[in-house]
Coordinates of C-alpha atoms in Angstrom, one line a residue:
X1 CA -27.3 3.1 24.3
X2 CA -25.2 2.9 20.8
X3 CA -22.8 5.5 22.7
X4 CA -22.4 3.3 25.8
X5 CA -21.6 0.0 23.4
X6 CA -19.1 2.0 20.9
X7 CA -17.3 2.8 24.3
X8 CA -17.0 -0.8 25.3
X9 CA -16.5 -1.8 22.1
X10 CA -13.5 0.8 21.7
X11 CA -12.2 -0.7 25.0
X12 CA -12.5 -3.9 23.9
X13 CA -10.2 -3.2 20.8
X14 CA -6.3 -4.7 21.2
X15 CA -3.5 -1.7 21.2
X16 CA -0.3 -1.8 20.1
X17 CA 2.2 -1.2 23.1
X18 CA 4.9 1.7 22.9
X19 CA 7.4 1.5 19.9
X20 CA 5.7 -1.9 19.0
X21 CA 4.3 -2.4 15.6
X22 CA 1.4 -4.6 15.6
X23 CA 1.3 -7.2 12.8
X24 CA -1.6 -8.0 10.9
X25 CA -1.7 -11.5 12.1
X26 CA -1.0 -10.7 15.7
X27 CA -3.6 -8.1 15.5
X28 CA -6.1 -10.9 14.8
X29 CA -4.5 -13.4 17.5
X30 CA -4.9 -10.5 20.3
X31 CA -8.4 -10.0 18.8
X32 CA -9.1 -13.9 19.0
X33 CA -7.8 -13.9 23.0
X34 CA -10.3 -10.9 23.4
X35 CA -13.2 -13.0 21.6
X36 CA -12.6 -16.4 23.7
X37 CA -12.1 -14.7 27.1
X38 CA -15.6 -13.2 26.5
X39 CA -16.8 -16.6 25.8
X40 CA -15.3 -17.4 29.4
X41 CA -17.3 -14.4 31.0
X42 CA -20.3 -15.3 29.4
X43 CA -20.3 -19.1 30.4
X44 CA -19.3 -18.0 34.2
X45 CA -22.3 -15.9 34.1
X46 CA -24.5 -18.4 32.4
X47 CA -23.8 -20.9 35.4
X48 CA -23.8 -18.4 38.3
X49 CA -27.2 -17.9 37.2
X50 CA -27.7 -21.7 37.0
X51 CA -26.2 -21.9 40.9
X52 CA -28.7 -20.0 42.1
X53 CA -31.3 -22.2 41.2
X54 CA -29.4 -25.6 41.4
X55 CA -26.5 -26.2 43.7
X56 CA -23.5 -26.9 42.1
X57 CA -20.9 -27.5 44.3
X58 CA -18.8 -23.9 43.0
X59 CA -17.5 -22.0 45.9
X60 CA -18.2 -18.2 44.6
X61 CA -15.0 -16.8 44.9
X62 CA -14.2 -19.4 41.7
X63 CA -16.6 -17.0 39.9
X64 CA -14.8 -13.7 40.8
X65 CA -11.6 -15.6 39.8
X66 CA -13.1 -16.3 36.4
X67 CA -14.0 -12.5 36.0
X68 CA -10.9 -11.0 37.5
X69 CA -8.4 -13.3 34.8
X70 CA -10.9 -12.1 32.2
X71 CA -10.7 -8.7 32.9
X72 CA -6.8 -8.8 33.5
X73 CA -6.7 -10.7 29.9
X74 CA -9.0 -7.9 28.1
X75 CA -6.5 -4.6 30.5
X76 CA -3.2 -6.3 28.9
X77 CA -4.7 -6.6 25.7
X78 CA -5.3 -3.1 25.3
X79 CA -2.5 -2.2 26.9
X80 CA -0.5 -3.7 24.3
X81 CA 0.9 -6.7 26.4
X82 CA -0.1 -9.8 24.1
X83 CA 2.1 -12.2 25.3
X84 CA 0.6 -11.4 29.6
X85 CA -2.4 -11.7 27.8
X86 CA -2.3 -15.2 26.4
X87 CA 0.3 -16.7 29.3
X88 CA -2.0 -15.5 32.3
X89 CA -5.1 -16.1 30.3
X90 CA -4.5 -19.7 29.8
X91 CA -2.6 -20.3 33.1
X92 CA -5.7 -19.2 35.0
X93 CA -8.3 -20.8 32.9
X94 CA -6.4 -24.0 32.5
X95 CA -6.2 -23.5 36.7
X96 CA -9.8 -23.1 37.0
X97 CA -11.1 -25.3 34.6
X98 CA -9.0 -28.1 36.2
X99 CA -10.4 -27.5 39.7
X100 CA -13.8 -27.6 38.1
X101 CA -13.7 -30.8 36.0
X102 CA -12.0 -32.8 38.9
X103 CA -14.9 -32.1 41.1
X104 CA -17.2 -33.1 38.6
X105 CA -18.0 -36.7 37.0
X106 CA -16.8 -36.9 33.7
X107 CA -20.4 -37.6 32.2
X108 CA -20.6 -33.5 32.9
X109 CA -18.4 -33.4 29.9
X110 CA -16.5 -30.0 32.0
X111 CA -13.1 -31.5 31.5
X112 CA -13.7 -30.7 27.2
X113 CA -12.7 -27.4 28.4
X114 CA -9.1 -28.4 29.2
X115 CA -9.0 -29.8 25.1
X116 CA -10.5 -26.6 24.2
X117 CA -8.5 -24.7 25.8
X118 CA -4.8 -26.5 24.7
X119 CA -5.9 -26.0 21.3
X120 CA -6.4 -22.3 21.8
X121 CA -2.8 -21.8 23.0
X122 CA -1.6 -23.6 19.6
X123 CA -4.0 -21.1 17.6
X124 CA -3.3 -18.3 20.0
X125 CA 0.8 -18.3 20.0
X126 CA 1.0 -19.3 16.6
X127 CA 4.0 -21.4 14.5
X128 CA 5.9 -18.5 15.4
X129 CA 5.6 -19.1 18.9
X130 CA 5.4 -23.0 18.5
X131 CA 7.3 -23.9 22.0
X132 CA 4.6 -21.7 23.7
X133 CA 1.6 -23.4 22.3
X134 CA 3.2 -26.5 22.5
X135 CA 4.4 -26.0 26.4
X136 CA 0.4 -24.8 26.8
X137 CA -1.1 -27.6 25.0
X138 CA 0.7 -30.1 26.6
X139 CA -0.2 -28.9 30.0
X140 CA -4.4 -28.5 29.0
X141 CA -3.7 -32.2 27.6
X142 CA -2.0 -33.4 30.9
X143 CA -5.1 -31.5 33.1
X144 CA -7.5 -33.0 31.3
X145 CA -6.3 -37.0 31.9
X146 CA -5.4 -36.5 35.2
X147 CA -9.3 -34.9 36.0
X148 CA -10.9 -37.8 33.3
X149 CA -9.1 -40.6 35.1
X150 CA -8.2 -39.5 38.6
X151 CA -10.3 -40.1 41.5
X152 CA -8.8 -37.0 43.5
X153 CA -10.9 -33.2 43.8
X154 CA -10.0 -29.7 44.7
X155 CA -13.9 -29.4 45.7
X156 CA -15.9 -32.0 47.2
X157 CA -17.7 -34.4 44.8
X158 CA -20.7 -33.3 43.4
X159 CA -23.2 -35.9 42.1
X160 CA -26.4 -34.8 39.6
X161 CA -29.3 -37.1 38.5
X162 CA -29.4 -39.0 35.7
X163 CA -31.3 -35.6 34.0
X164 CA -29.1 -33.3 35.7
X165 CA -26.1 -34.9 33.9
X166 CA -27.3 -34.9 30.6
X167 CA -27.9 -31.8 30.0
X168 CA -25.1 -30.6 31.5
X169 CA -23.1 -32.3 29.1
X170 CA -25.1 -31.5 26.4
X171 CA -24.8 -27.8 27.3
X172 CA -21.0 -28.6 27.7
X173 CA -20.6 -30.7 24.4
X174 CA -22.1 -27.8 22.7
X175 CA -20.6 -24.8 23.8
X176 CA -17.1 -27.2 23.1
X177 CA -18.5 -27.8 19.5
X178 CA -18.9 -24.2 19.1
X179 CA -15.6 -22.9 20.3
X180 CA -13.5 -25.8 18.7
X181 CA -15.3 -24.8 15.3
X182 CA -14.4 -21.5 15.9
X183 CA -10.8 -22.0 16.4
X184 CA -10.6 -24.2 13.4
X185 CA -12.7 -21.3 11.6
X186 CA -10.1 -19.1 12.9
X187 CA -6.9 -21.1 12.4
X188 CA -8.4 -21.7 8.3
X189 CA -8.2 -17.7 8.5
X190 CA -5.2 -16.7 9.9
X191 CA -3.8 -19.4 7.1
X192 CA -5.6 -17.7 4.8
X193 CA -4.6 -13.9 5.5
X194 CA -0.9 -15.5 5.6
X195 CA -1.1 -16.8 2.4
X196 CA -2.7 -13.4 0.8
X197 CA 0.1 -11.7 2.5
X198 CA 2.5 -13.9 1.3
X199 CA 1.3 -13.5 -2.2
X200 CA 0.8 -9.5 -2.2
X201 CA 4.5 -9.4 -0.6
X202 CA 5.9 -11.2 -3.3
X203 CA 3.7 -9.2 -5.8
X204 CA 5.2 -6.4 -4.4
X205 CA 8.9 -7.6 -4.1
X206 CA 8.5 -8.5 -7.9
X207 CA 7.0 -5.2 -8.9
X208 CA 9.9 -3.7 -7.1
X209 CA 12.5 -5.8 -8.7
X210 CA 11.2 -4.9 -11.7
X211 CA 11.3 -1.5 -11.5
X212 CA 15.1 -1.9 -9.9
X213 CA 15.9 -3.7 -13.4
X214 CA 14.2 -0.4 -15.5
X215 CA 15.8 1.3 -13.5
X216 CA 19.5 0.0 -13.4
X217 CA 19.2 -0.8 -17.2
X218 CA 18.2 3.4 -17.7
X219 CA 20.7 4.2 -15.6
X220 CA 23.5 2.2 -17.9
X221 CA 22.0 4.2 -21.0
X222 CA 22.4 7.7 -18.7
X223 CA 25.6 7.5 -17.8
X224 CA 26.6 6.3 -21.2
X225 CA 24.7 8.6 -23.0
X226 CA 24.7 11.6 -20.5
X227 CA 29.1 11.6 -20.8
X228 CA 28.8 11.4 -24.9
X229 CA 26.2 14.3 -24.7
X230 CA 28.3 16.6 -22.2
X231 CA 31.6 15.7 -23.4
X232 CA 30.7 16.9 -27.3
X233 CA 29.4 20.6 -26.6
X234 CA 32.6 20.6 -24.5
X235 CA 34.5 19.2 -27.6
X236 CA 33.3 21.2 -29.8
X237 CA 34.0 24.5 -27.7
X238 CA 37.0 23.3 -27.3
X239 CA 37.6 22.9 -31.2
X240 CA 35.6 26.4 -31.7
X241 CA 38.2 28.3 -29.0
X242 CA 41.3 27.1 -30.8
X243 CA 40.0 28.0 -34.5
X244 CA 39.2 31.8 -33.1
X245 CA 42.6 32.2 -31.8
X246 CA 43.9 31.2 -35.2
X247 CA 41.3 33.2 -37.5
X248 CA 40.7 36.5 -35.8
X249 CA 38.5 38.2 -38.4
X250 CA 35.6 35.6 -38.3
X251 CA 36.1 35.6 -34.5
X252 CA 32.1 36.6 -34.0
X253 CA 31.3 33.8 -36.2
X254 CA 32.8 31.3 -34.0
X255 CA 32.1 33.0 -30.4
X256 CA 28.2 32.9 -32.2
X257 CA 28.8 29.2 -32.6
X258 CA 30.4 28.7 -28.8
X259 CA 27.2 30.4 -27.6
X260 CA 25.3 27.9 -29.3
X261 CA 26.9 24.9 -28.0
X262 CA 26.8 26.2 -24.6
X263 CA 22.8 26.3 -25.4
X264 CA 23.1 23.1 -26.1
X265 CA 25.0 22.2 -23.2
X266 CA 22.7 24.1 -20.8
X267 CA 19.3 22.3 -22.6
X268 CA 20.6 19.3 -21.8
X269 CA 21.8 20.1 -17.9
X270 CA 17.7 21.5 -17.8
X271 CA 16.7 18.2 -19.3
X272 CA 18.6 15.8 -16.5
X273 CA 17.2 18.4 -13.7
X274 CA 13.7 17.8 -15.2
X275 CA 14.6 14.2 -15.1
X276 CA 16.0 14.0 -11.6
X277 CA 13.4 16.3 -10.1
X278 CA 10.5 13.8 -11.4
X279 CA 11.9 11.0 -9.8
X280 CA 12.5 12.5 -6.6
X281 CA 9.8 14.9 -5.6
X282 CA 6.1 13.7 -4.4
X283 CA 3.6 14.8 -6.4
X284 CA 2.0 18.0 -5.1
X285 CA -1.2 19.0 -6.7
X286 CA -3.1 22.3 -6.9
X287 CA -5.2 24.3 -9.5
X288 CA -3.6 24.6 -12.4
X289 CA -5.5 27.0 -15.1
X290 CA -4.3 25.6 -18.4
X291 CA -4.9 28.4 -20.1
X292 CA -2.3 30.5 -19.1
X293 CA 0.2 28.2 -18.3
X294 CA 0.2 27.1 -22.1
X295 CA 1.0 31.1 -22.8
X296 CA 3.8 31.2 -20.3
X297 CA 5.4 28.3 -22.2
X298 CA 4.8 29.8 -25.6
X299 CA 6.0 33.2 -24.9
X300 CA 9.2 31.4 -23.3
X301 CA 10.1 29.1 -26.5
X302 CA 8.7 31.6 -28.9
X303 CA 12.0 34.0 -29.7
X304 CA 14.0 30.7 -29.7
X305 CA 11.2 29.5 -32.6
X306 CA 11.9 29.2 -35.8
X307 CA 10.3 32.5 -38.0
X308 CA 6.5 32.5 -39.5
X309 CA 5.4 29.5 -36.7
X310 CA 1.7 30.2 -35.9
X311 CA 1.1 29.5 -32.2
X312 CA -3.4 28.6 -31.6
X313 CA -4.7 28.3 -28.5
X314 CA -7.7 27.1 -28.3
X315 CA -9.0 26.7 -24.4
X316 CA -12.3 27.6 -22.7
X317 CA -10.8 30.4 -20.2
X318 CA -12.4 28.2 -17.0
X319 CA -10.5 25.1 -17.6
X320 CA -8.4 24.3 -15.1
X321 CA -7.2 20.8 -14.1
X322 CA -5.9 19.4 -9.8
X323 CA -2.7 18.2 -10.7
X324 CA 1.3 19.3 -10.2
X325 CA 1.7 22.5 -11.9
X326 CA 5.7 21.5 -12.3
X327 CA 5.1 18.3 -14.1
X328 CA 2.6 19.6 -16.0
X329 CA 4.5 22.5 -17.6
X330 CA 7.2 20.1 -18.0
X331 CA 5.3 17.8 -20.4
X332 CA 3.9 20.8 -21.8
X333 CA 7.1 22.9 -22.6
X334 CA 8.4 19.4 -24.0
X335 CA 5.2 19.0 -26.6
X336 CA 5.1 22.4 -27.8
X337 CA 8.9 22.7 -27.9
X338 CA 8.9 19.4 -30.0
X339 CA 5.8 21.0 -32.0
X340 CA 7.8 24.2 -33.2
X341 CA 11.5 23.3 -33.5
X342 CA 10.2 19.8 -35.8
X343 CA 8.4 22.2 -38.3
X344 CA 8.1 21.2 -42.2
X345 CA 10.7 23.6 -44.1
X346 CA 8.5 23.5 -46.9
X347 CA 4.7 24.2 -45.4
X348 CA 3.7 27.4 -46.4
X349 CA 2.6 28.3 -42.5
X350 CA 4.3 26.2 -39.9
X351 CA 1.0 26.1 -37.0
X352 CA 1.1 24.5 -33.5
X353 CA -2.6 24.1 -31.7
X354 CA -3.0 23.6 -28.5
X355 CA -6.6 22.6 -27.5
X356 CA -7.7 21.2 -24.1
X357 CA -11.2 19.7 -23.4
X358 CA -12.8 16.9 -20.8
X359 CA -13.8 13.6 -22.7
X360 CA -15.0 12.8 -20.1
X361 CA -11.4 13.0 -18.5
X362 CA -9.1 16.5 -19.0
X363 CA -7.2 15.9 -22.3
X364 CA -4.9 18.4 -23.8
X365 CA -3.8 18.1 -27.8
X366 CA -0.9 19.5 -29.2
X367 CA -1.1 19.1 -33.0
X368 CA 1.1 20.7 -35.0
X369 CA 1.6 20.6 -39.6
X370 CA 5.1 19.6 -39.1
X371 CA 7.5 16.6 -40.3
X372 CA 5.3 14.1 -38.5
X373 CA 6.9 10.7 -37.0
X374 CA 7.6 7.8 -39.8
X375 CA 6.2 4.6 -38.3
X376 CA 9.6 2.8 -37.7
X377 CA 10.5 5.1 -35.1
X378 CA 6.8 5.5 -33.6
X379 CA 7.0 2.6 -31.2
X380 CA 10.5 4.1 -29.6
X381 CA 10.0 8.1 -28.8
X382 CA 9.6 7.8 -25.5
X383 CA 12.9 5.8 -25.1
X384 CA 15.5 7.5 -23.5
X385 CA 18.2 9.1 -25.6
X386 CA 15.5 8.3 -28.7
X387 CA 16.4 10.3 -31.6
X388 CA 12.9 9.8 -34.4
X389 CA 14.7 11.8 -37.0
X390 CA 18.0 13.3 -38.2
X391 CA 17.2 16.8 -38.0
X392 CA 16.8 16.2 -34.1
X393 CA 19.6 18.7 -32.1
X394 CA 18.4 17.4 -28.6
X395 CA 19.6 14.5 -26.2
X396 CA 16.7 12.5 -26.7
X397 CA 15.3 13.0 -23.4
X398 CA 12.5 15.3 -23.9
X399 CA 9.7 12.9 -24.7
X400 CA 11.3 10.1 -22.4
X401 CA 10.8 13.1 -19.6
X402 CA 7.7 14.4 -20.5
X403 CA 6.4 10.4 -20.3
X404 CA 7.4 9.5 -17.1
X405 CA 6.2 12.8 -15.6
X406 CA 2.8 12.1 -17.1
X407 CA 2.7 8.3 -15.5
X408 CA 3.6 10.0 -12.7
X409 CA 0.3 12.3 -12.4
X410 CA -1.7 9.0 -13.4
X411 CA -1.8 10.4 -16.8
X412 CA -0.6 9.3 -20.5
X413 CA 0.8 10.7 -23.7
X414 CA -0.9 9.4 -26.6
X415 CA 0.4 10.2 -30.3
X416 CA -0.9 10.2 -33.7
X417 CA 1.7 10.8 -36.6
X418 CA 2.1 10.5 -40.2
X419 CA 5.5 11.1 -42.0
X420 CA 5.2 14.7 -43.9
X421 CA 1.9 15.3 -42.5
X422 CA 2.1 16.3 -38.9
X423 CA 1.9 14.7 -35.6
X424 CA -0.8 15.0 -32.3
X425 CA 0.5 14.3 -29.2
X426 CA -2.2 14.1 -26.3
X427 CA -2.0 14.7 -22.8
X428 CA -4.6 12.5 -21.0
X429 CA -5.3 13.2 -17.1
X430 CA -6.8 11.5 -15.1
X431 CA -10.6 11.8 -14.4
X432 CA -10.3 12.8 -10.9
X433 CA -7.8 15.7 -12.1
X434 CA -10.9 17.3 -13.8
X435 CA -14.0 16.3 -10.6
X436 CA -11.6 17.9 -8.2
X437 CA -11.3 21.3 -10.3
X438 CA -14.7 21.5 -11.0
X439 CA -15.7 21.0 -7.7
X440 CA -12.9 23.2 -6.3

């Protein structure tokens, strides 16, 4: 029985026609012509039955007319063809109703139908479709005078008793009460849902424009920044070449020096891929055993470490965190990079930790005994092109990189620094990162 009425429910259910794109709003509008041409059905049946008991005057082929238009309506609808749907609807009920209510006194209360029916075609086509409703309504409006005060019927005249008439147009006034509130109900709705719409559009428009501003007003500082930072390695090889050709006996010297401002150069170039790459790319994540990964990135910054830095690793050998393995080792290789190459000349033994846990949510530490941050430049490190001290060689794009990338993942960096003391940076993930490994 459920299967049987999941079927006819599923049949029931409007469809978007071929290379059309059903709105929200016309979704509910074909949903709405569905609902009242099922109120039709089920009033045509409620008064066949009465027929067979008292003669109303209804010739039966009006009641296969009333069924075929309803089914027609309810085929176009899932087909995809609203607009049929509606005109045909309410040009054959508006038909049928009219030969109805002109056959009938007026104390029936049949001809509310026709009023029912021209406000439908306003709720049905919409302000969008204004000169449809209006063209509909107008005709239902027109229908109903001409059966309320005309003399002249399609069927011959049917007169009831006193009794008879009553409760027909009690049963009549009612079921008119009950679909007119349900097209205001519906018309309050659709108003509604527009109104939401509007507002989460415009949420969304200003979110966007927003991020256009970030974004135009970072891309300023890159291009500006990005030229001074490529054009002074460049300089300076420049400067470097023309001194060796002069002084031949330090030659080494200065080719050592070229070499390192082509490592600069090259950091740099890594840096904006890192920074374009972030941008561009959806996020794709996997497994990712921390573990590892953190000695991957320590063995490939270690020989480019300054001597006597003490490298700790401190993670359980099962943790392992669902999230982009790029990104990560991005922020990662950023941290610990930071970590080592801001070290305190004058600690006895320069150490970087690395510790990872789930607090609830994955978090990974990277604490180091280093220069540490001093608090005027704490609230500007993740700027782009931020430079916290003067010992900094970089472009200032690390931390700005390793940021992003983390927002990215739905995670956050999180720092704790003193001046002379040392710094903590933490990774936070997100707590679904650390469910889904688990589980996995």
């Amino acid at each position: 029985m459920m299967r049987w009425w999941r079927q006819i429910k599923l049949f029931l259910v409007p469809r978007a026609g071929p290379g059309y794109s059903l709105l929200p709003s016309e979704q509910r509008k074909a949903h709405l012509a569905t609902q009242l041409t099922l109120v039709v059905a089920g009033m045509t049946f409620f008064y066949m039955c009465v027929n067979l008991f008292v003669d109303l005057g209804v010739p039966v082929w009006v009641f296969i007319y009333i069924y075929v238009s309803s089914f027609s309506v309810i085929l176009l609808n899932r087909h995809g063809r609203f607009q049929w749907a509606k005109a045909i609807g309410l040009l054959s009920f508006n038909f049928i109703l009219f030969q109805i209510s002109s056959s009938d006194l007026y104390v029936t209360g049949s001809h509310l139908y026709l009023i029912a029916t021209g406000s439908a075609a306003f709720v049905l086509f919409g302000y969008e479709q204004r000169a449809w409703g209006l063209t509909f309504g107008i005709a239902s409006f027109l229908l109903y005078l001409l059966g309320y005060y005309n003399n002249w019927s399609v069927f011959d005249l049917k007169e009831y008793t006193s009794v008879q008439n009553r409760v027909f147009f009690f049963i009549n006034w009612l079921i008119f009460s009950v679909v007119m509130g349900y097209l205001l109900y519906t018309l309050l709705r659709l108003n509604f849902k527009a109104e939401d719409e509007l507002r989460q559009r415009s949420e969304l428009i200003s979110a966007q424009n927003e991020q256009l501003t970030k974004t135009n007003r970072e891309l300023d500082r890159f291009v500006y920044s990005a030229s001074h930072d490529l054009r002074a390695p460049l300089s300076s090889i420049g400067g470097l070449v023309a001194l060796a050709k002069q002084d031949v006996n330090d030659r080494d010297m200065y080719l050592n020096m070229i070499e390192n401002r082509v490592h600069v150069m090259d950091t740099f170039i890594r840096e904006i891929i890192d920074y374009a790459r972030n941008v561009r790319q959806e996020v794709s994540p996997t497994h990712v055993p921390i573990g590892p990964l953190v000695q991957q990135i320590i063995e490939s910054i270690r020989h480019g470490a300054p001597a006597g830095i003490e490298f700790r690793v401190e993670i359980p050998p099962d943790f392992t965190v669902f999230s982009d393995e790029g990104r990560l080792r991005v922020i990662l290789s950023n941290l610990i990079g930071n970590a080592a190459k801001y070290f305190h000349p004058e600690r006895p033994m320069p150490t970087v930790v690395v510790r990872a846990q789930n607090r609830p949510h994955p978090v990974i530490d990277v604490e180091d005994n280093g220069m540490g941050i001093a608090a005027e430049h704490r609230g500007r490190i993740f700027d782009m092109f931020y430079r916290g001290t003067d010992r900094s060689t970089g472009s200032g794009l690390g931390l700005y990189i390793a940021s992003e990338a983390a927002a990215k993942i739905g995670g956050a960096i999180r720092m704790v620094s003193e001046a002379e003391k040392g710094s903590c940076f933490t990774l936070e993930l997100p707590l679904t990162a650390g469910e889904t490994a688990r589980k996995g």
